[in-house]
Amino acid sequence: MPDPITISIEPYQEGTATASSLAGDLIGLPAVRERISGPRPAVADFRLLEKDAGADAPFRAVVHDPDAYRSVEVTGRLGDLAGAAVRSVRFQPLPGREEFDRAVEAVRAHAEFGPQLAADGALAYRPMPPLADVTHADGTVDRVVTVGLRTPGSDVKHRIVGVRTKDGTVIPAPEGVSAPSALDCVTIPPADNCPDPSGGPRAVRVRVRRGTTELWNLVVNRPRTSSGVNGSGAELRFVDYKGERVLYQAHAPILNVRYTNDRCGPFRDWANEEVCFDATGSDPVGPGYRLCTSAPRTILDTHSDQGNFRGVAFFHDGSALRIVSELAAGWYRYVTEWRLADDGTILPRFGFSAVTNPCTCLAHTHHVYWRLDLDVGGSTANRVDEFNDATGWTPVRLETQRTRNPASHRQWRVVAPATGRGYVLVPGANDGTADAYGVADLWVLRYRGTETDDGRPSDTRAHIGDFVNGESVDGQDLVVWYGAHFFHDEAGPPPPSHVVGPDLRPVVV
Ligand SMILES: [Cu+2]
């Protein structure tokens, strides 16, 4: 009998500056107050731009004024806040539950749509896209929250309306949303009705031990506190296996979907809105992090949007620690999961589902892009090799973006030259190959603290390629991005699985 596995979870305290510790100082900067004068300014985004940042790290923050609907970006160094640069930027925070519920109330009070919503089987739901803001000739912008209406009794089964946040005016056909549709896709109604208690730590330190041997030691952020302008799912940091660093950070900052012939969308999704799934166990550090006594069950298992928990669920299944959460973006539902096996193998996973909507019965492709900041063996000097049948392993010298080639068994490995230890990245059988919209399957980049996501591109496509500019990656601190592409067509044969992701297997070369 091997020794039993024990899992410990404790709150993790950031060692460096955070948005909440700096909020007052940032909002109080004269250059910020000049542009942001409303009564409720808030730091909407904050990040340090350097690994293992010290007291004078460079940072970037966004301060948002929800009343004037204006935002500024603040960039500078922690040691010299007064010297920070401030400039106006466009920023549209996602509608929270309260704002969305207010929009639904406005629709219920509307002369035409109110009665429709009272009918049997009718419902109001969060659609895509979440906002349909209107820009006026004078440059001011009205925030418009979209509301999806399902009216099963009529020819029009779904329509998306807008509600102007400042006065509750209903806009029957806002620009930029799909036309009213006779399609009624997916029979799962949106629920999202599990408790959402406040409190609980932003992040936790998790340890997996076999007997007295520590296998895994890492920090986990729930999706709600994950990094990136659109969040990045369940996020891992400082991942050590048997006392040696493997990953500095691992997350999925880019998520989008494109429909064949653009019959809906395309949409850039977000990965920080948690929804309900089933997780049975205890919450050792408060809400949001649950240690399970049985396997968590998501919408992919239950075909239901209901559940008893939101946040991150941990479960050891006998050979691996599973780290599971479920996300919503409009009508989409995503399962974000990491499996950390006792033997050192790492399996990033993403699963795709949806609740009632007018789009997903049309053929579409989901794209998810993981950012894997590998620091194998604790060293930041790593190397990437690419394998092909004809040529064997070839070192990658310069930043590059690559596509899969199953015929030549193409795969990649990240190696610490000092020790020969590394990880092979084997593409998943279900991971597809990039089309023009998917861009590519793998990127090798020099580590840059400013390149943790692709920002706010004006289109929905992934813009990781903007970071490929010929820098050396041989023996450098490097980052691998990996894309998976899931073709979803309910009219075609059912896919073998609704889950994608590569395998990262430890090797010694
Ligand atoms: Cu789909």
PDB file of N, CA and C in Angstrom, residues 267-362:
ATOM      1  N   PHE A 267     -17.360  36.343 -31.082  1.00  0.00           N
ATOM      2  CA  PHE A 267     -17.352  36.876 -29.728  1.00  0.00           C
ATOM      3  C   PHE A 267     -16.004  36.652 -29.058  1.00  0.00           C
ATOM      4  N   ARG A 268     -15.502  37.684 -28.363  1.00  0.00           N
ATOM      5  CA  ARG A 268     -14.400  37.515 -27.426  1.00  0.00           C
ATOM      6  C   ARG A 268     -15.051  37.289 -26.066  1.00  0.00           C
ATOM      7  N   ASP A 269     -14.758  36.164 -25.451  1.00  0.00           N
ATOM      8  CA  ASP A 269     -15.376  35.828 -24.177  1.00  0.00           C
ATOM      9  C   ASP A 269     -14.478  36.231 -23.013  1.00  0.00           C
ATOM     10  N   TRP A 270     -14.980  36.056 -21.820  1.00  0.00           N
ATOM     11  CA  TRP A 270     -14.209  36.353 -20.625  1.00  0.00           C
ATOM     12  C   TRP A 270     -14.168  35.098 -19.775  1.00  0.00           C
ATOM     13  N   ALA A 271     -13.232  35.052 -18.845  1.00  0.00           N
ATOM     14  CA  ALA A 271     -13.020  33.817 -18.075  1.00  0.00           C
ATOM     15  C   ALA A 271     -12.874  34.140 -16.592  1.00  0.00           C
ATOM     16  N   ASN A 272     -13.730  35.071 -16.118  1.00  0.00           N
ATOM     17  CA  ASN A 272     -13.688  35.406 -14.686  1.00  0.00           C
ATOM     18  C   ASN A 272     -15.069  35.457 -14.044  1.00  0.00           C
ATOM     19  N   GLU A 273     -16.085  34.990 -14.765  1.00  0.00           N
ATOM     20  CA  GLU A 273     -17.436  34.961 -14.190  1.00  0.00           C
ATOM     21  C   GLU A 273     -17.756  33.520 -13.794  1.00  0.00           C
ATOM     22  N   GLU A 274     -17.873  33.284 -12.501  1.00  0.00           N
ATOM     23  CA  GLU A 274     -18.069  31.914 -12.008  1.00  0.00           C
ATOM     24  C   GLU A 274     -19.553  31.580 -11.966  1.00  0.00           C
ATOM     25  N   VAL A 275     -19.897  30.353 -12.332  1.00  0.00           N
ATOM     26  CA  VAL A 275     -21.281  29.881 -12.179  1.00  0.00           C
ATOM     27  C   VAL A 275     -21.306  28.585 -11.371  1.00  0.00           C
ATOM     28  N   CYS A 276     -22.534  28.097 -11.142  1.00  0.00           N
ATOM     29  CA  CYS A 276     -22.765  27.010 -10.195  1.00  0.00           C
ATOM     30  C   CYS A 276     -22.493  25.641 -10.802  1.00  0.00           C
ATOM     31  N   PHE A 277     -21.832  24.801 -10.020  1.00  0.00           N
ATOM     32  CA  PHE A 277     -21.713  23.387 -10.358  1.00  0.00           C
ATOM     33  C   PHE A 277     -21.758  22.613  -9.048  1.00  0.00           C
ATOM     34  N   ASP A 278     -21.735  21.272  -9.156  1.00  0.00           N
ATOM     35  CA  ASP A 278     -21.867  20.446  -7.952  1.00  0.00           C
ATOM     36  C   ASP A 278     -20.497  20.080  -7.405  1.00  0.00           C
ATOM     37  N   ALA A 279     -20.271  20.408  -6.133  1.00  0.00           N
ATOM     38  CA  ALA A 279     -19.020  20.053  -5.465  1.00  0.00           C
ATOM     39  C   ALA A 279     -19.359  19.717  -4.012  1.00  0.00           C
ATOM     40  N   THR A 280     -19.015  18.526  -3.597  1.00  0.00           N
ATOM     41  CA  THR A 280     -19.350  18.077  -2.249  1.00  0.00           C
ATOM     42  C   THR A 280     -18.083  17.954  -1.427  1.00  0.00           C
ATOM     43  N   GLY A 281     -18.047  18.625  -0.279  1.00  0.00           N
ATOM     44  CA  GLY A 281     -16.860  18.557   0.567  1.00  0.00           C
ATOM     45  C   GLY A 281     -16.871  19.692   1.558  1.00  0.00           C
ATOM     46  N   SER A 282     -15.681  20.157   1.941  1.00  0.00           N
ATOM     47  CA  SER A 282     -15.577  21.194   2.963  1.00  0.00           C
ATOM     48  C   SER A 282     -14.834  22.401   2.399  1.00  0.00           C
ATOM     49  N   ASP A 283     -15.053  23.547   3.040  1.00  0.00           N
ATOM     50  CA  ASP A 283     -14.405  24.792   2.620  1.00  0.00           C
ATOM     51  C   ASP A 283     -13.430  25.200   3.720  1.00  0.00           C
ATOM     52  N   PRO A 284     -12.182  24.711   3.667  1.00  0.00           N
ATOM     53  CA  PRO A 284     -11.268  24.914   4.800  1.00  0.00           C
ATOM     54  C   PRO A 284     -10.846  26.363   5.020  1.00  0.00           C
ATOM     55  N   VAL A 285     -10.992  27.239   4.013  1.00  0.00           N
ATOM     56  CA  VAL A 285     -10.545  28.623   4.187  1.00  0.00           C
ATOM     57  C   VAL A 285     -11.658  29.618   3.903  1.00  0.00           C
ATOM     58  N   GLY A 286     -12.909  29.174   3.926  1.00  0.00           N
ATOM     59  CA  GLY A 286     -14.025  30.072   3.628  1.00  0.00           C
ATOM     60  C   GLY A 286     -14.533  29.830   2.231  1.00  0.00           C
ATOM     61  N   PRO A 287     -15.480  30.691   1.773  1.00  0.00           N
ATOM     62  CA  PRO A 287     -16.132  30.432   0.496  1.00  0.00           C
ATOM     63  C   PRO A 287     -15.182  30.521  -0.695  1.00  0.00           C
ATOM     64  N   GLY A 288     -15.500  29.765  -1.751  1.00  0.00           N
ATOM     65  CA  GLY A 288     -14.786  29.908  -3.017  1.00  0.00           C
ATOM     66  C   GLY A 288     -13.752  28.837  -3.290  1.00  0.00           C
ATOM     67  N   TYR A 289     -13.339  28.095  -2.261  1.00  0.00           N
ATOM     68  CA  TYR A 289     -12.345  27.028  -2.458  1.00  0.00           C
ATOM     69  C   TYR A 289     -12.821  25.801  -1.679  1.00  0.00           C
ATOM     70  N   ARG A 290     -13.152  24.721  -2.389  1.00  0.00           N
ATOM     71  CA  ARG A 290     -13.747  23.548  -1.741  1.00  0.00           C
ATOM     72  C   ARG A 290     -12.882  22.310  -1.970  1.00  0.00           C
ATOM     73  N   LEU A 291     -12.614  21.600  -0.868  1.00  0.00           N
ATOM     74  CA  LEU A 291     -11.895  20.330  -0.938  1.00  0.00           C
ATOM     75  C   LEU A 291     -12.943  19.219  -0.981  1.00  0.00           C
ATOM     76  N   CYS A 292     -13.000  18.481  -2.083  1.00  0.00           N
ATOM     77  CA  CYS A 292     -14.119  17.572  -2.344  1.00  0.00           C
ATOM     78  C   CYS A 292     -13.840  16.153  -1.882  1.00  0.00           C
ATOM     79  N   THR A 293     -14.940  15.474  -1.503  1.00  0.00           N
ATOM     80  CA  THR A 293     -14.875  14.069  -1.119  1.00  0.00           C
ATOM     81  C   THR A 293     -15.346  13.166  -2.253  1.00  0.00           C
ATOM     82  N   SER A 294     -15.883  13.762  -3.316  1.00  0.00           N
ATOM     83  CA  SER A 294     -16.226  13.010  -4.522  1.00  0.00           C
ATOM     84  C   SER A 294     -15.981  13.929  -5.711  1.00  0.00           C
ATOM     85  N   ALA A 295     -15.959  13.355  -6.912  1.00  0.00           N
ATOM     86  CA  ALA A 295     -15.608  14.142  -8.089  1.00  0.00           C
ATOM     87  C   ALA A 295     -16.621  15.261  -8.304  1.00  0.00           C
ATOM     88  N   PRO A 296     -16.151  16.513  -8.529  1.00  0.00           N
ATOM     89  CA  PRO A 296     -17.084  17.595  -8.843  1.00  0.00           C
ATOM     90  C   PRO A 296     -17.805  17.297 -10.158  1.00  0.00           C
ATOM     91  N   ARG A 297     -19.033  17.775 -10.270  1.00  0.00           N
ATOM     92  CA  ARG A 297     -19.830  17.550 -11.478  1.00  0.00           C
ATOM     93  C   ARG A 297     -20.254  18.880 -12.070  1.00  0.00           C
ATOM     94  N   THR A 298     -19.850  19.118 -13.329  1.00  0.00           N
ATOM     95  CA  THR A 298     -20.151  20.370 -14.017  1.00  0.00           C
ATOM     96  C   THR A 298     -21.321  20.159 -14.977  1.00  0.00           C
ATOM     97  N   ILE A 299     -21.651  21.205 -15.715  1.00  0.00           N
ATOM     98  CA  ILE A 299     -22.736  21.139 -16.699  1.00  0.00           C
ATOM     99  C   ILE A 299     -22.476  20.039 -17.734  1.00  0.00           C
ATOM    100  N   LEU A 300     -21.194  19.701 -17.966  1.00  0.00           N
ATOM    101  CA  LEU A 300     -20.885  18.619 -18.917  1.00  0.00           C
ATOM    102  C   LEU A 300     -21.338  17.267 -18.381  1.00  0.00           C
ATOM    103  N   ASP A 301     -21.428  17.125 -17.047  1.00  0.00           N
ATOM    104  CA  ASP A 301     -21.883  15.874 -16.436  1.00  0.00           C
ATOM    105  C   ASP A 301     -23.380  15.894 -16.145  1.00  0.00           C
ATOM    106  N   THR A 302     -23.867  17.047 -15.659  1.00  0.00           N
ATOM    107  CA  THR A 302     -25.243  17.103 -15.152  1.00  0.00           C
ATOM    108  C   THR A 302     -26.238  17.620 -16.191  1.00  0.00           C
ATOM    109  N   HIS A 303     -25.735  18.272 -17.273  1.00  0.00           N
ATOM    110  CA  HIS A 303     -26.613  18.915 -18.256  1.00  0.00           C
ATOM    111  C   HIS A 303     -27.602  19.846 -17.563  1.00  0.00           C
ATOM    112  N   SER A 304     -27.108  20.515 -16.553  1.00  0.00           N
ATOM    113  CA  SER A 304     -27.920  21.455 -15.778  1.00  0.00           C
ATOM    114  C   SER A 304     -27.060  22.651 -15.425  1.00  0.00           C
ATOM    115  N   ASP A 305     -27.690  23.834 -15.351  1.00  0.00           N
ATOM    116  CA  ASP A 305     -26.964  25.045 -14.979  1.00  0.00           C
ATOM    117  C   ASP A 305     -27.015  25.259 -13.472  1.00  0.00           C
ATOM    118  N   GLN A 306     -27.599  24.288 -12.764  1.00  0.00           N
ATOM    119  CA  GLN A 306     -27.701  24.433 -11.320  1.00  0.00           C
ATOM    120  C   GLN A 306     -26.501  23.778 -10.641  1.00  0.00           C
ATOM    121  N   GLY A 307     -26.366  24.040  -9.369  1.00  0.00           N
ATOM    122  CA  GLY A 307     -25.289  23.442  -8.603  1.00  0.00           C
ATOM    123  C   GLY A 307     -25.307  24.018  -7.209  1.00  0.00           C
ATOM    124  N   ASN A 308     -24.368  23.566  -6.371  1.00  0.00           N
ATOM    125  CA  ASN A 308     -24.372  24.004  -4.971  1.00  0.00           C
ATOM    126  C   ASN A 308     -23.152  24.853  -4.637  1.00  0.00           C
ATOM    127  N   PHE A 309     -22.334  25.194  -5.673  1.00  0.00           N
ATOM    128  CA  PHE A 309     -21.041  25.814  -5.361  1.00  0.00           C
ATOM    129  C   PHE A 309     -20.563  26.640  -6.532  1.00  0.00           C
ATOM    130  N   ARG A 310     -19.897  27.776  -6.224  1.00  0.00           N
ATOM    131  CA  ARG A 310     -19.119  28.463  -7.271  1.00  0.00           C
ATOM    132  C   ARG A 310     -17.751  28.816  -6.703  1.00  0.00           C
ATOM    133  N   GLY A 311     -16.755  28.698  -7.566  1.00  0.00           N
ATOM    134  CA  GLY A 311     -15.376  28.893  -7.135  1.00  0.00           C
ATOM    135  C   GLY A 311     -14.541  27.748  -7.688  1.00  0.00           C
ATOM    136  N   VAL A 312     -13.524  27.349  -6.925  1.00  0.00           N
ATOM    137  CA  VAL A 312     -12.628  26.279  -7.378  1.00  0.00           C
ATOM    138  C   VAL A 312     -12.798  25.064  -6.482  1.00  0.00           C
ATOM    139  N   ALA A 313     -12.998  23.891  -7.111  1.00  0.00           N
ATOM    140  CA  ALA A 313     -13.130  22.631  -6.379  1.00  0.00           C
ATOM    141  C   ALA A 313     -11.868  21.801  -6.588  1.00  0.00           C
ATOM    142  N   PHE A 314     -11.370  21.223  -5.478  1.00  0.00           N
ATOM    143  CA  PHE A 314     -10.184  20.368  -5.529  1.00  0.00           C
ATOM    144  C   PHE A 314     -10.613  18.938  -5.220  1.00  0.00           C
ATOM    145  N   PHE A 315     -10.111  17.993  -6.023  1.00  0.00           N
ATOM    146  CA  PHE A 315     -10.447  16.593  -5.760  1.00  0.00           C
ATOM    147  C   PHE A 315      -9.296  15.709  -6.223  1.00  0.00           C
ATOM    148  N   HIS A 316      -8.812  14.851  -5.339  1.00  0.00           N
ATOM    149  CA  HIS A 316      -7.786  13.891  -5.739  1.00  0.00           C
ATOM    150  C   HIS A 316      -8.475  12.601  -6.157  1.00  0.00           C
ATOM    151  N   ASP A 317      -8.281  12.208  -7.423  1.00  0.00           N
ATOM    152  CA  ASP A 317      -9.059  11.088  -7.962  1.00  0.00           C
ATOM    153  C   ASP A 317      -8.317   9.752  -7.874  1.00  0.00           C
ATOM    154  N   GLY A 318      -7.251   9.702  -7.062  1.00  0.00           N
ATOM    155  CA  GLY A 318      -6.493   8.452  -6.936  1.00  0.00           C
ATOM    156  C   GLY A 318      -5.154   8.516  -7.639  1.00  0.00           C
ATOM    157  N   SER A 319      -5.061   9.360  -8.705  1.00  0.00           N
ATOM    158  CA  SER A 319      -3.771   9.514  -9.377  1.00  0.00           C
ATOM    159  C   SER A 319      -3.422  10.968  -9.651  1.00  0.00           C
ATOM    160  N   ALA A 320      -4.390  11.871  -9.508  1.00  0.00           N
ATOM    161  CA  ALA A 320      -4.118  13.276  -9.821  1.00  0.00           C
ATOM    162  C   ALA A 320      -5.000  14.186  -8.982  1.00  0.00           C
ATOM    163  N   LEU A 321      -4.481  15.394  -8.711  1.00  0.00           N
ATOM    164  CA  LEU A 321      -5.295  16.451  -8.105  1.00  0.00           C
ATOM    165  C   LEU A 321      -6.030  17.150  -9.236  1.00  0.00           C
ATOM    166  N   ARG A 322      -7.360  17.155  -9.171  1.00  0.00           N
ATOM    167  CA  ARG A 322      -8.159  17.889 -10.150  1.00  0.00           C
ATOM    168  C   ARG A 322      -8.526  19.245  -9.551  1.00  0.00           C
ATOM    169  N   ILE A 323      -8.337  20.307 -10.348  1.00  0.00           N
ATOM    170  CA  ILE A 323      -8.646  21.682  -9.936  1.00  0.00           C
ATOM    171  C   ILE A 323      -9.693  22.169 -10.926  1.00  0.00           C
ATOM    172  N   VAL A 324     -10.955  22.288 -10.472  1.00  0.00           N
ATOM    173  CA  VAL A 324     -12.090  22.429 -11.391  1.00  0.00           C
ATOM    174  C   VAL A 324     -12.897  23.679 -11.073  1.00  0.00           C
ATOM    175  N   SER A 325     -13.280  24.418 -12.120  1.00  0.00           N
ATOM    176  CA  SER A 325     -14.240  25.501 -11.935  1.00  0.00           C
ATOM    177  C   SER A 325     -15.106  25.599 -13.185  1.00  0.00           C
ATOM    178  N   GLU A 326     -16.243  26.261 -13.038  1.00  0.00           N
ATOM    179  CA  GLU A 326     -17.130  26.458 -14.196  1.00  0.00           C
ATOM    180  C   GLU A 326     -17.390  27.944 -14.379  1.00  0.00           C
ATOM    181  N   LEU A 327     -17.380  28.373 -15.650  1.00  0.00           N
ATOM    182  CA  LEU A 327     -17.459  29.781 -16.014  1.00  0.00           C
ATOM    183  C   LEU A 327     -18.668  30.057 -16.885  1.00  0.00           C
ATOM    184  N   ALA A 328     -19.118  31.318 -16.880  1.00  0.00           N
ATOM    185  CA  ALA A 328     -20.141  31.769 -17.814  1.00  0.00           C
ATOM    186  C   ALA A 328     -19.613  32.967 -18.573  1.00  0.00           C
ATOM    187  N   ALA A 329     -19.979  33.050 -19.859  1.00  0.00           N
ATOM    188  CA  ALA A 329     -19.822  34.268 -20.651  1.00  0.00           C
ATOM    189  C   ALA A 329     -21.072  34.326 -21.511  1.00  0.00           C
ATOM    190  N   GLY A 330     -22.003  35.226 -21.137  1.00  0.00           N
ATOM    191  CA  GLY A 330     -23.298  35.232 -21.819  1.00  0.00           C
ATOM    192  C   GLY A 330     -23.945  33.868 -21.660  1.00  0.00           C
ATOM    193  N   TRP A 331     -24.379  33.269 -22.789  1.00  0.00           N
ATOM    194  CA  TRP A 331     -25.008  31.948 -22.727  1.00  0.00           C
ATOM    195  C   TRP A 331     -23.991  30.820 -22.746  1.00  0.00           C
ATOM    196  N   TYR A 332     -22.709  31.108 -22.915  1.00  0.00           N
ATOM    197  CA  TYR A 332     -21.701  30.041 -22.922  1.00  0.00           C
ATOM    198  C   TYR A 332     -21.405  29.570 -21.505  1.00  0.00           C
ATOM    199  N   ARG A 333     -21.070  28.312 -21.387  1.00  0.00           N
ATOM    200  CA  ARG A 333     -20.592  27.742 -20.136  1.00  0.00           C
ATOM    201  C   ARG A 333     -19.279  27.027 -20.434  1.00  0.00           C
ATOM    202  N   TYR A 334     -18.270  27.289 -19.609  1.00  0.00           N
ATOM    203  CA  TYR A 334     -16.952  26.697 -19.815  1.00  0.00           C
ATOM    204  C   TYR A 334     -16.498  26.001 -18.550  1.00  0.00           C
ATOM    205  N   VAL A 335     -15.872  24.856 -18.729  1.00  0.00           N
ATOM    206  CA  VAL A 335     -15.255  24.161 -17.605  1.00  0.00           C
ATOM    207  C   VAL A 335     -13.758  24.402 -17.697  1.00  0.00           C
ATOM    208  N   THR A 336     -13.172  24.973 -16.659  1.00  0.00           N
ATOM    209  CA  THR A 336     -11.730  25.217 -16.618  1.00  0.00           C
ATOM    210  C   THR A 336     -11.130  24.265 -15.593  1.00  0.00           C
ATOM    211  N   GLU A 337     -10.177  23.470 -16.026  1.00  0.00           N
ATOM    212  CA  GLU A 337      -9.643  22.418 -15.145  1.00  0.00           C
ATOM    213  C   GLU A 337      -8.144  22.228 -15.361  1.00  0.00           C
ATOM    214  N   TRP A 338      -7.465  21.897 -14.260  1.00  0.00           N
ATOM    215  CA  TRP A 338      -6.066  21.449 -14.310  1.00  0.00           C
ATOM    216  C   TRP A 338      -6.009  20.116 -13.597  1.00  0.00           C
ATOM    217  N   ARG A 339      -5.261  19.159 -14.161  1.00  0.00           N
ATOM    218  CA  ARG A 339      -5.013  17.902 -13.463  1.00  0.00           C
ATOM    219  C   ARG A 339      -3.509  17.806 -13.214  1.00  0.00           C
ATOM    220  N   LEU A 340      -3.149  17.759 -11.942  1.00  0.00           N
ATOM    221  CA  LEU A 340      -1.740  17.628 -11.565  1.00  0.00           C
ATOM    222  C   LEU A 340      -1.548  16.211 -11.050  1.00  0.00           C
ATOM    223  N   ALA A 341      -0.925  15.367 -11.882  1.00  0.00           N
ATOM    224  CA  ALA A 341      -0.812  13.950 -11.543  1.00  0.00           C
ATOM    225  C   ALA A 341       0.315  13.719 -10.541  1.00  0.00           C
ATOM    226  N   ASP A 342       0.181  12.653  -9.784  1.00  0.00           N
ATOM    227  CA  ASP A 342       1.188  12.310  -8.770  1.00  0.00           C
ATOM    228  C   ASP A 342       2.569  12.104  -9.399  1.00  0.00           C
ATOM    229  N   ASP A 343       2.608  11.699 -10.690  1.00  0.00           N
ATOM    230  CA  ASP A 343       3.897  11.448 -11.357  1.00  0.00           C
ATOM    231  C   ASP A 343       4.489  12.695 -12.005  1.00  0.00           C
ATOM    232  N   GLY A 344       3.873  13.860 -11.794  1.00  0.00           N
ATOM    233  CA  GLY A 344       4.430  15.103 -12.328  1.00  0.00           C
ATOM    234  C   GLY A 344       3.764  15.581 -13.607  1.00  0.00           C
ATOM    235  N   THR A 345       2.905  14.772 -14.216  1.00  0.00           N
ATOM    236  CA  THR A 345       2.209  15.174 -15.437  1.00  0.00           C
ATOM    237  C   THR A 345       1.207  16.290 -15.137  1.00  0.00           C
ATOM    238  N   ILE A 346       1.092  17.238 -16.084  1.00  0.00           N
ATOM    239  CA  ILE A 346       0.167  18.368 -15.949  1.00  0.00           C
ATOM    240  C   ILE A 346      -0.788  18.366 -17.134  1.00  0.00           C
ATOM    241  N   LEU A 347      -2.086  18.334 -16.853  1.00  0.00           N
ATOM    242  CA  LEU A 347      -3.079  18.334 -17.923  1.00  0.00           C
ATOM    243  C   LEU A 347      -3.960  19.585 -17.826  1.00  0.00           C
ATOM    244  N   PRO A 348      -3.710  20.616 -18.677  1.00  0.00           N
ATOM    245  CA  PRO A 348      -4.645  21.737 -18.763  1.00  0.00           C
ATOM    246  C   PRO A 348      -5.869  21.273 -19.551  1.00  0.00           C
ATOM    247  N   ARG A 349      -7.069  21.634 -19.096  1.00  0.00           N
ATOM    248  CA  ARG A 349      -8.273  21.200 -19.790  1.00  0.00           C
ATOM    249  C   ARG A 349      -9.295  22.325 -19.870  1.00  0.00           C
ATOM    250  N   PHE A 350     -10.045  22.353 -20.964  1.00  0.00           N
ATOM    251  CA  PHE A 350     -11.144  23.305 -21.114  1.00  0.00           C
ATOM    252  C   PHE A 350     -12.306  22.564 -21.746  1.00  0.00           C
ATOM    253  N   GLY A 351     -13.520  22.756 -21.204  1.00  0.00           N
ATOM    254  CA  GLY A 351     -14.709  22.092 -21.735  1.00  0.00           C
ATOM    255  C   GLY A 351     -15.737  23.136 -22.153  1.00  0.00           C
ATOM    256  N   PHE A 352     -16.594  22.788 -23.115  1.00  0.00           N
ATOM    257  CA  PHE A 352     -17.482  23.750 -23.772  1.00  0.00           C
ATOM    258  C   PHE A 352     -18.934  23.319 -23.680  1.00  0.00           C
ATOM    259  N   SER A 353     -19.791  24.234 -23.214  1.00  0.00           N
ATOM    260  CA  SER A 353     -21.218  23.971 -23.167  1.00  0.00           C
ATOM    261  C   SER A 353     -21.960  25.310 -23.268  1.00  0.00           C
ATOM    262  N   ALA A 354     -23.278  25.266 -23.128  1.00  0.00           N
ATOM    263  CA  ALA A 354     -24.080  26.490 -23.232  1.00  0.00           C
ATOM    264  C   ALA A 354     -25.437  26.256 -22.597  1.00  0.00           C
ATOM    265  N   VAL A 355     -26.120  27.351 -22.290  1.00  0.00           N
ATOM    266  CA  VAL A 355     -27.530  27.292 -21.899  1.00  0.00           C
ATOM    267  C   VAL A 355     -28.339  27.909 -23.047  1.00  0.00           C
ATOM    268  N   THR A 356     -29.662  27.891 -22.895  1.00  0.00           N
ATOM    269  CA  THR A 356     -30.588  28.372 -23.931  1.00  0.00           C
ATOM    270  C   THR A 356     -30.108  29.637 -24.632  1.00  0.00           C
ATOM    271  N   ASN A 357     -30.137  29.622 -25.984  1.00  0.00           N
ATOM    272  CA  ASN A 357     -29.627  30.748 -26.760  1.00  0.00           C
ATOM    273  C   ASN A 357     -30.058  30.630 -28.213  1.00  0.00           C
ATOM    274  N   PRO A 358     -29.857  31.696 -29.019  1.00  0.00           N
ATOM    275  CA  PRO A 358     -30.253  31.651 -30.428  1.00  0.00           C
ATOM    276  C   PRO A 358     -29.132  31.261 -31.397  1.00  0.00           C
ATOM    277  N   CYS A 359     -27.953  30.867 -30.911  1.00  0.00           N
ATOM    278  CA  CYS A 359     -26.786  30.731 -31.798  1.00  0.00           C
ATOM    279  C   CYS A 359     -26.166  29.338 -31.864  1.00  0.00           C
ATOM    280  N   THR A 360     -26.004  28.652 -30.734  1.00  0.00           N
ATOM    281  CA  THR A 360     -25.068  27.521 -30.709  1.00  0.00           C
ATOM    282  C   THR A 360     -25.562  26.284 -31.451  1.00  0.00           C
ATOM    283  N   CYS A 361     -26.812  26.283 -31.991  1.00  0.00           N
ATOM    284  CA  CYS A 361     -27.152  25.170 -32.874  1.00  0.00           C
ATOM    285  C   CYS A 361     -26.643  25.412 -34.292  1.00  0.00           C
ATOM    286  N   LEU A 362     -26.010  26.567 -34.522  1.00  0.00           N
ATOM    287  CA  LEU A 362     -25.273  26.791 -35.765  1.00  0.00           C
ATOM    288  C   LEU A 362     -23.825  26.351 -35.547  1.00  0.00           C
TER     289      LEU A 362
END
